[in-house]
Amino acid sequence: MALVLPNLQEKQMGQVITTITVTNFIDLVMAERRFIAAEEVRSVTLDSVVVHTGATLLSLPDPIISQLGLKQVGERDVETSAGIKKGRIFAGAQIIVEGREGRFDCLELPEGVSAVFLGVIPMEELGLEPDFKNRRLRVSCSTSKLH
């Protein structure tokens, strides 16, 4: 199975941009159990996240993955505009978007790509869908999942 990395050229019209908070879930558990201080939980708020129905997973650049200390759990073939490439998969990302939260794997973006993409799997799991007309995320009519 190849994961899809979106090609954003000529796709600016109706684009949905959102803000998400990504946190290292293991850090959260460690802080809850008082193995680390709450201030040591690695987390980042990202303001210019592209909601993209052509992306499968949450996709992050390496500097953000490194900052969060996420653990690599595998590799997958990734379909890019330059062809099929290997992409590293990381686990343990907890995201909060539009007041909904869940834990997801994420894909490391190729070097030189600094954008962050919110793909269809996290959106579906969180019960969110893009509203391209109003350029925002909205709660899906077909689901009302909260994690």
XYZ file of N, CA, C and O in Angstrom:
588
model
N 0.844 -1.179 0.000
C 0.000 0.000 0.000
C 0.889 1.241 0.000
O 1.816 1.363 0.783
N 0.592 2.151 -0.888
C 1.351 3.402 -0.956
C 0.530 4.509 -0.323
O -0.651 4.663 -0.610
N 1.148 5.253 0.578
C 0.515 6.434 1.141
C 0.696 7.565 0.145
O 1.659 7.591 -0.599
N -0.227 8.492 0.129
C -0.173 9.567 -0.844
C 0.292 10.849 -0.177
O -0.247 11.273 0.837
N 1.309 11.457 -0.755
C 1.781 12.769 -0.329
C 1.213 13.783 -1.308
O 1.421 13.670 -2.504
N 0.447 14.737 -0.849
C -0.260 15.622 -1.764
C 0.659 16.539 -2.554
O 1.700 16.959 -2.071
N 0.245 16.816 -3.784
C 0.907 17.794 -4.632
C 0.021 19.034 -4.608
O -1.089 19.007 -5.104
N 0.507 20.112 -4.014
C -0.327 21.302 -3.826
C -0.260 22.295 -4.970
O -0.924 23.321 -4.920
N 0.520 22.012 -6.004
C 0.598 22.946 -7.116
C -0.772 23.077 -7.751
O -1.456 22.106 -8.002
N -1.191 24.304 -8.016
C -2.465 24.625 -8.659
C -3.669 24.182 -7.845
O -4.749 23.973 -8.393
N -3.537 24.036 -6.524
C -4.656 23.600 -5.700
C -4.908 24.565 -4.553
O -5.316 24.168 -3.485
N -4.666 25.853 -4.767
C -4.823 26.818 -3.695
C -6.283 27.218 -3.485
O -6.682 27.582 -2.403
N -7.110 27.197 -4.522
C -8.495 27.638 -4.407
C -9.285 26.700 -3.490
O -9.241 25.491 -3.640
N -9.979 27.270 -2.534
C -10.780 26.468 -1.629
C -9.958 25.703 -0.610
O -10.457 24.797 0.035
N -8.719 26.076 -0.448
C -7.843 25.376 0.485
C -8.275 25.647 1.925
O -8.653 26.759 2.266
N -8.221 24.612 2.753
C -8.579 24.738 4.164
C -7.295 24.685 4.985
O -6.500 23.751 4.859
N -7.110 25.702 5.816
C -5.959 25.786 6.710
C -6.506 25.766 8.132
O -7.507 26.415 8.426
N -5.845 25.012 9.020
C -6.313 24.922 10.402
C -5.129 24.964 11.366
O -3.975 24.971 10.952
N -5.437 24.988 12.625
C -4.433 24.942 13.687
C -4.600 23.623 14.433
O -5.724 23.221 14.748
N -3.477 22.959 14.699
C -3.510 21.729 15.492
C -2.425 21.799 16.564
O -1.437 22.503 16.408
N -2.649 21.066 17.636
C -1.625 20.869 18.649
C -1.208 19.412 18.581
O -2.069 18.520 18.602
N 0.086 19.182 18.461
C 0.630 17.822 18.413
C 1.485 17.628 19.658
O 2.351 18.446 19.962
N 1.225 16.529 20.376
C 1.915 16.244 21.630
C 2.443 14.816 21.600
O 1.805 13.927 21.032
N 3.580 14.598 22.224
C 4.121 13.254 22.373
C 3.272 12.532 23.423
O 3.300 12.881 24.604
N 2.507 11.533 22.989
C 1.582 10.829 23.872
C 2.315 10.109 25.009
O 1.830 10.073 26.144
N 3.471 9.550 24.713
C 4.240 8.857 25.762
C 4.622 9.840 26.862
O 4.557 9.520 28.053
N 5.005 11.057 26.471
C 5.311 12.087 27.469
C 4.097 12.364 28.354
O 4.226 12.529 29.570
N 2.913 12.423 27.741
C 1.686 12.666 28.527
C 1.481 11.574 29.572
O 1.179 11.863 30.733
N 1.668 10.323 29.156
C 1.504 9.190 30.081
C 2.549 9.270 31.190
O 2.230 9.086 32.370
N 3.794 9.575 30.810
C 4.863 9.682 31.807
C 4.567 10.797 32.814
O 4.813 10.639 34.012
N 4.019 11.914 32.347
C 3.682 13.021 33.248
C 2.506 12.646 34.149
O 2.514 12.969 35.346
N 1.503 11.947 33.601
C 0.367 11.512 34.427
C 0.821 10.587 35.546
O 0.274 10.624 36.640
N 1.821 9.775 35.259
C 2.341 8.832 36.259
C 3.467 9.437 37.095
O 4.092 8.741 37.883
N 3.734 10.708 36.878
C 4.713 11.485 37.638
C 6.162 10.999 37.483
O 6.972 11.170 38.378
N 6.448 10.417 36.315
C 7.832 10.055 36.007
C 8.581 11.261 35.466
O 9.805 11.321 35.552
N 7.834 12.196 34.842
C 8.422 13.451 34.382
C 7.486 14.586 34.807
O 6.298 14.360 35.073
N 8.012 15.791 34.840
C 7.185 16.962 35.176
C 6.317 17.336 33.980
O 6.694 17.100 32.821
N 5.179 17.923 34.259
C 4.264 18.336 33.190
C 4.953 19.266 32.190
O 4.661 19.232 30.992
N 5.891 20.065 32.662
C 6.612 21.000 31.789
C 7.524 20.281 30.797
O 7.977 20.874 29.826
N 7.814 19.017 31.055
C 8.699 18.248 30.177
C 7.958 17.580 29.017
O 8.592 16.995 28.138
N 6.634 17.655 29.015
C 5.855 17.065 27.929
C 6.128 17.866 26.660
O 5.945 19.082 26.616
N 6.588 17.162 25.614
C 6.902 17.821 24.348
C 5.632 17.990 23.519
O 4.920 17.030 23.251
N 5.379 19.243 23.144
C 4.161 19.588 22.432
C 4.422 20.812 21.567
O 5.273 21.645 21.899
N 3.703 20.923 20.464
C 3.838 22.075 19.583
C 2.473 22.406 18.975
O 1.703 21.512 18.650
N 2.191 23.701 18.888
C 0.974 24.153 18.207
C 1.382 24.659 16.833
O 2.292 25.487 16.709
N 0.720 24.133 15.811
C 1.035 24.452 14.422
C -0.147 25.201 13.807
O -1.262 24.677 13.778
N 0.109 26.408 13.311
C -0.959 27.280 12.844
C -1.335 27.147 11.371
O -2.452 27.453 11.007
N -0.449 26.741 10.521
C -0.728 26.738 9.083
C -0.795 25.320 8.534
O -0.121 24.973 7.567
N -1.636 24.500 9.141
C -1.768 23.102 8.738
C -2.737 23.012 7.565
O -3.864 23.505 7.633
N -2.274 22.383 6.487
C -3.087 22.234 5.287
C -3.953 20.987 5.435
O -3.446 19.882 5.635
N -5.262 21.174 5.363
C -6.210 20.057 5.361
C -6.234 19.547 3.927
O -6.566 20.296 3.008
N -5.850 18.273 3.747
C -5.705 17.783 2.382
C -6.296 16.387 2.237
O -5.828 15.438 2.855
N -7.311 16.262 1.399
C -7.968 14.980 1.186
C -7.128 14.038 0.338
O -7.456 12.864 0.218
N -6.026 14.526 -0.232
C -5.108 13.672 -0.969
C -4.039 13.053 -0.085
O -3.296 12.188 -0.517
N -3.953 13.506 1.161
C -2.989 12.943 2.117
C -3.697 11.897 2.961
O -4.863 12.054 3.309
N -2.992 10.850 3.308
C -3.576 9.774 4.103
C -3.443 10.037 5.596
O -4.414 9.950 6.334
N -2.234 10.344 6.045
C -1.929 10.496 7.462
C -1.656 11.955 7.819
O -1.612 12.811 6.945
N -1.429 12.200 9.080
C -0.824 13.448 9.511
C 0.600 13.398 8.978
O 1.302 12.404 9.155
N 1.034 14.446 8.295
C 2.366 14.476 7.695
C 3.138 15.652 8.259
O 2.681 16.792 8.179
N 4.321 15.349 8.843
C 5.124 16.357 9.531
C 6.550 16.373 8.987
O 7.099 15.323 8.662
N 7.169 17.556 8.959
C 8.594 17.610 8.606
C 9.454 17.061 9.748
O 9.056 17.078 10.912
N 10.655 16.597 9.388
C 11.569 16.001 10.363
C 11.856 16.884 11.575
O 11.865 16.369 12.699
N 12.072 18.202 11.416
C 12.368 18.999 12.619
C 11.261 18.941 13.679
O 11.550 18.926 14.875
N 10.020 18.865 13.260
C 8.908 18.790 14.223
C 8.875 17.406 14.868
O 8.705 17.281 16.084
N 9.072 16.370 14.064
C 9.105 15.008 14.607
C 10.231 14.879 15.632
O 10.042 14.316 16.709
N 11.390 15.435 15.315
C 12.532 15.395 16.245
C 12.238 16.179 17.519
O 12.541 15.723 18.620
N 11.640 17.353 17.369
C 11.287 18.184 18.531
C 10.346 17.446 19.461
O 10.454 17.538 20.687
N 9.414 16.679 18.895
C 8.437 15.934 19.688
C 8.994 14.622 20.234
O 8.418 14.041 21.153
N 10.087 14.131 19.658
C 10.676 12.876 20.124
C 9.826 11.664 19.794
O 9.796 10.702 20.564
N 9.166 11.672 18.641
C 8.308 10.549 18.261
C 9.151 9.351 17.827
O 10.267 9.510 17.326
N 8.614 8.159 18.011
C 9.341 6.913 17.744
C 9.009 6.386 16.357
O 7.834 6.226 16.000
N 10.060 6.076 15.585
C 9.842 5.476 14.270
C 9.350 4.048 14.445
O 9.916 3.281 15.219
N 8.289 3.703 13.698
C 7.722 2.360 13.797
C 7.720 1.616 12.466
O 7.271 0.486 12.397
N 8.216 2.261 11.421
C 8.269 1.565 10.139
C 8.485 2.509 8.983
O 8.742 3.702 9.156
N 8.376 1.922 7.795
C 8.478 2.666 6.550
C 7.375 2.196 5.618
O 6.938 1.052 5.703
N 6.961 3.091 4.737
C 5.953 2.753 3.727
C 6.332 3.426 2.421
O 7.033 4.433 2.408
N 5.838 2.872 1.340
C 5.981 3.546 0.060
C 5.061 4.752 0.059
O 3.913 4.670 0.502
N 5.577 5.881 -0.430
C 4.822 7.130 -0.462
C 4.792 7.617 -1.898
O 5.830 7.719 -2.557
N 3.588 7.895 -2.387
C 3.433 8.408 -3.741
C 3.590 9.924 -3.706
O 2.827 10.622 -3.046
N 4.598 10.419 -4.406
C 4.856 11.859 -4.470
C 4.799 12.306 -5.925
O 4.713 11.482 -6.840
N 4.880 13.601 -6.137
C 4.906 14.107 -7.515
C 6.171 13.656 -8.238
O 6.221 13.650 -9.459
N 7.199 13.254 -7.497
C 8.448 12.764 -8.092
C 8.480 11.238 -8.175
O 9.521 10.656 -8.455
N 7.353 10.588 -7.917
C 7.301 9.130 -7.981
C 7.186 8.505 -6.600
O 6.979 9.184 -5.608
N 7.324 7.169 -6.549
C 7.214 6.423 -5.302
C 8.542 6.513 -4.538
O 9.601 6.259 -5.091
N 8.457 6.884 -3.266
C 9.630 6.965 -2.396
C 9.291 6.297 -1.071
O 8.127 6.080 -0.761
N 10.321 5.992 -0.284
C 10.111 5.445 1.056
C 9.874 6.594 2.027
O 10.559 7.607 1.990
N 8.879 6.425 2.886
C 8.598 7.411 3.917
C 8.620 6.738 5.278
O 8.123 5.620 5.428
N 9.200 7.410 6.256
C 9.256 6.846 7.609
C 7.963 7.170 8.350
O 7.439 8.281 8.266
N 7.467 6.176 9.098
C 6.238 6.315 9.882
C 6.623 6.387 11.356
O 7.434 5.598 11.840
N 6.006 7.338 12.064
C 6.266 7.547 13.484
C 4.971 7.401 14.265
O 3.907 7.800 13.796
N 5.055 6.840 15.465
C 3.883 6.638 16.314
C 3.948 7.565 17.519
O 4.991 8.122 17.843
N 2.800 7.698 18.163
C 2.762 8.421 19.428
C 2.417 9.882 19.336
O 2.664 10.633 20.271
N 1.832 10.307 18.212
C 1.432 11.707 18.084
C -0.021 11.860 18.536
O -0.916 11.245 17.967
N -0.227 12.638 19.559
C -1.597 12.979 19.954
C -1.893 14.343 19.353
O -1.111 15.272 19.515
N -3.006 14.443 18.654
C -3.346 15.737 18.068
C -4.670 16.231 18.625
O -5.548 15.445 18.980
N -4.760 17.542 18.703
C -6.008 18.207 19.061
C -6.308 19.170 17.931
O -5.466 20.010 17.571
N -7.482 19.033 17.352
C -7.932 19.917 16.274
C -9.433 20.137 16.433
O -10.185 19.189 16.666
N -9.835 21.381 16.381
C -11.248 21.747 16.527
C -11.861 21.151 17.799
O -13.010 20.718 17.806
N -11.076 21.092 18.881
C -11.566 20.597 20.155
C -11.668 19.088 20.259
O -12.124 18.561 21.268
N -11.217 18.385 19.249
C -11.263 16.917 19.251
C -9.844 16.390 19.308
O -8.927 16.994 18.759
N -9.662 15.258 19.968
C -8.308 14.730 20.087
C -8.262 13.249 19.806
O -9.237 12.522 19.979
N -7.094 12.819 19.350
C -6.865 11.408 19.066
C -5.383 11.154 18.892
O -4.581 12.086 18.775
N -5.006 9.877 18.898
C -3.613 9.475 18.713
C -3.460 8.842 17.336
O -4.252 7.968 16.958
N -2.404 9.263 16.640
C -2.231 8.816 15.264
C -0.765 8.605 14.930
O 0.111 9.231 15.517
N -0.533 7.734 13.948
C 0.774 7.650 13.333
C 0.935 8.874 12.446
O -0.047 9.491 12.018
N 2.176 9.219 12.161
C 2.413 10.315 11.233
C 3.515 9.924 10.258
O 4.336 9.059 10.532
N 3.485 10.569 9.124
C 4.447 10.349 8.060
C 5.457 11.478 8.059
O 5.085 12.652 8.168
N 6.731 11.128 7.956
C 7.774 12.141 7.834
C 7.801 12.632 6.390
O 7.886 11.844 5.452
N 7.714 13.954 6.222
C 7.753 14.545 4.890
C 9.175 14.539 4.349
O 10.140 14.575 5.114
N 9.319 14.517 3.020
C 10.663 14.555 2.430
C 11.399 15.832 2.799
O 10.776 16.874 3.050
N 12.713 15.758 2.819
C 13.545 16.916 3.121
C 13.186 18.065 2.183
O 12.945 17.868 0.994
N 13.111 19.258 2.744
C 12.787 20.436 1.954
C 11.309 20.809 1.971
O 10.937 21.891 1.535
N 10.451 19.902 2.463
C 9.020 20.211 2.572
C 8.755 20.657 3.999
O 8.968 19.905 4.945
N 8.309 21.903 4.158
C 8.104 22.431 5.511
C 6.637 22.515 5.897
O 6.315 22.826 7.033
N 5.739 22.237 4.966
C 4.304 22.281 5.259
C 3.923 21.123 6.174
O 4.656 20.147 6.302
N 2.777 21.250 6.821
C 2.203 20.179 7.631
C 0.846 19.865 7.016
O 0.081 20.767 6.689
N 0.565 18.561 6.822
C -0.683 18.139 6.199
C -1.506 17.310 7.174
O -0.994 16.401 7.819
N -2.801 17.610 7.246
C -3.750 16.801 7.998
C -4.491 15.952 6.984
O -5.241 16.465 6.153
N -4.262 14.633 7.023
C -4.830 13.724 6.043
C -6.190 13.176 6.434
O -6.740 13.499 7.487
N -6.710 12.306 5.582
C -8.078 11.817 5.743
C -8.272 10.890 6.941
O -9.333 10.898 7.547
N -7.261 10.092 7.301
C -7.450 9.168 8.427
C -7.693 9.920 9.731
O -8.686 9.658 10.415
N -6.844 10.891 10.102
C -7.159 11.627 11.337
C -8.477 12.396 11.246
O -9.232 12.433 12.220
N -8.761 12.975 10.082
C -10.032 13.712 9.961
C -11.229 12.799 10.176
O -12.146 13.131 10.922
N -11.219 11.634 9.530
C -12.339 10.699 9.679
C -12.467 10.206 11.111
O -13.567 10.137 11.655
N -11.349 9.849 11.717
C -11.375 9.356 13.103
C -11.893 10.405 14.084
O -12.532 10.070 15.072
N -11.606 11.668 13.791
C -12.052 12.754 14.670
C -13.424 13.283 14.280
O -13.949 14.185 14.934
N -14.019 12.721 13.233
C -15.347 13.152 12.818
C -15.360 14.535 12.195
O -16.310 15.292 12.373
N -14.291 14.868 11.467
C -14.177 16.181 10.838
C -14.113 16.029 9.326
O -13.663 14.999 8.810
N -14.553 17.065 8.627
C -14.438 17.083 7.174
C -14.178 18.515 6.729
O -14.577 19.467 7.401
N -13.501 18.658 5.585
C -13.238 20.010 5.103
C -14.487 20.632 4.493
O -15.255 19.956 3.808
N -14.695 21.883 4.778
C -15.744 22.694 4.160
C -15.005 23.663 3.240
O -14.549 24.719 3.678
N -14.842 23.271 1.975
C -14.032 24.052 1.056
C -14.666 25.399 0.715
O -13.954 26.370 0.477
N -15.979 25.459 0.721
C -16.657 26.718 0.416
C -16.320 27.788 1.458
O -16.025 28.927 1.126
N -16.382 27.397 2.750
C -16.119 28.338 3.835
C -14.678 28.273 4.339
O -14.337 28.959 5.302
N -13.870 27.401 3.726
C -12.441 27.265 4.024
C -12.162 26.983 5.499
O -11.353 27.646 6.135
N -12.880 25.970 6.045
C -12.680 25.590 7.440
C -13.002 24.107 7.605
O -13.562 23.482 6.710
N -12.662 23.561 8.761
C -13.074 22.201 9.110
C -14.424 22.270 9.799
O -14.717 23.229 10.506
N -15.237 21.244 9.610
C -16.523 21.163 10.298
C -16.748 19.727 10.752
O -16.150 18.793 10.238
N -17.636 19.589 11.732
C -17.995 18.249 12.202
C -18.745 17.546 11.087
O -19.648 18.121 10.471
N -18.357 16.332 10.818
C -18.964 15.551 9.767
C -20.407 15.231 10.085
O -20.752 14.930 11.233
N -21.266 15.307 9.094
C -22.684 14.972 9.275
C -22.881 13.489 9.542
O -23.825 13.084 10.197
N -21.951 12.637 9.043
C -22.128 11.198 9.156
C -21.569 10.608 10.438
O -21.742 9.436 10.689
N -20.893 11.413 11.243
C -20.299 10.873 12.467
C -20.232 11.953 13.531
O -20.222 13.125 13.243
N -20.165 11.533 14.751
C -19.977 12.492 15.844
C -18.996 11.921 16.863
O -19.192 12.012 18.035
N -17.928 11.281 16.353
C -16.928 10.654 17.227
C -16.161 11.717 18.008
O -15.743 12.714 17.461
N -15.964 11.452 19.240
C -15.068 12.253 20.074
C -14.105 11.290 20.730
O -14.511 10.247 21.226
N -12.832 11.623 20.736
C -11.818 10.766 21.376
C -11.332 11.430 22.627
O -11.197 12.578 22.741
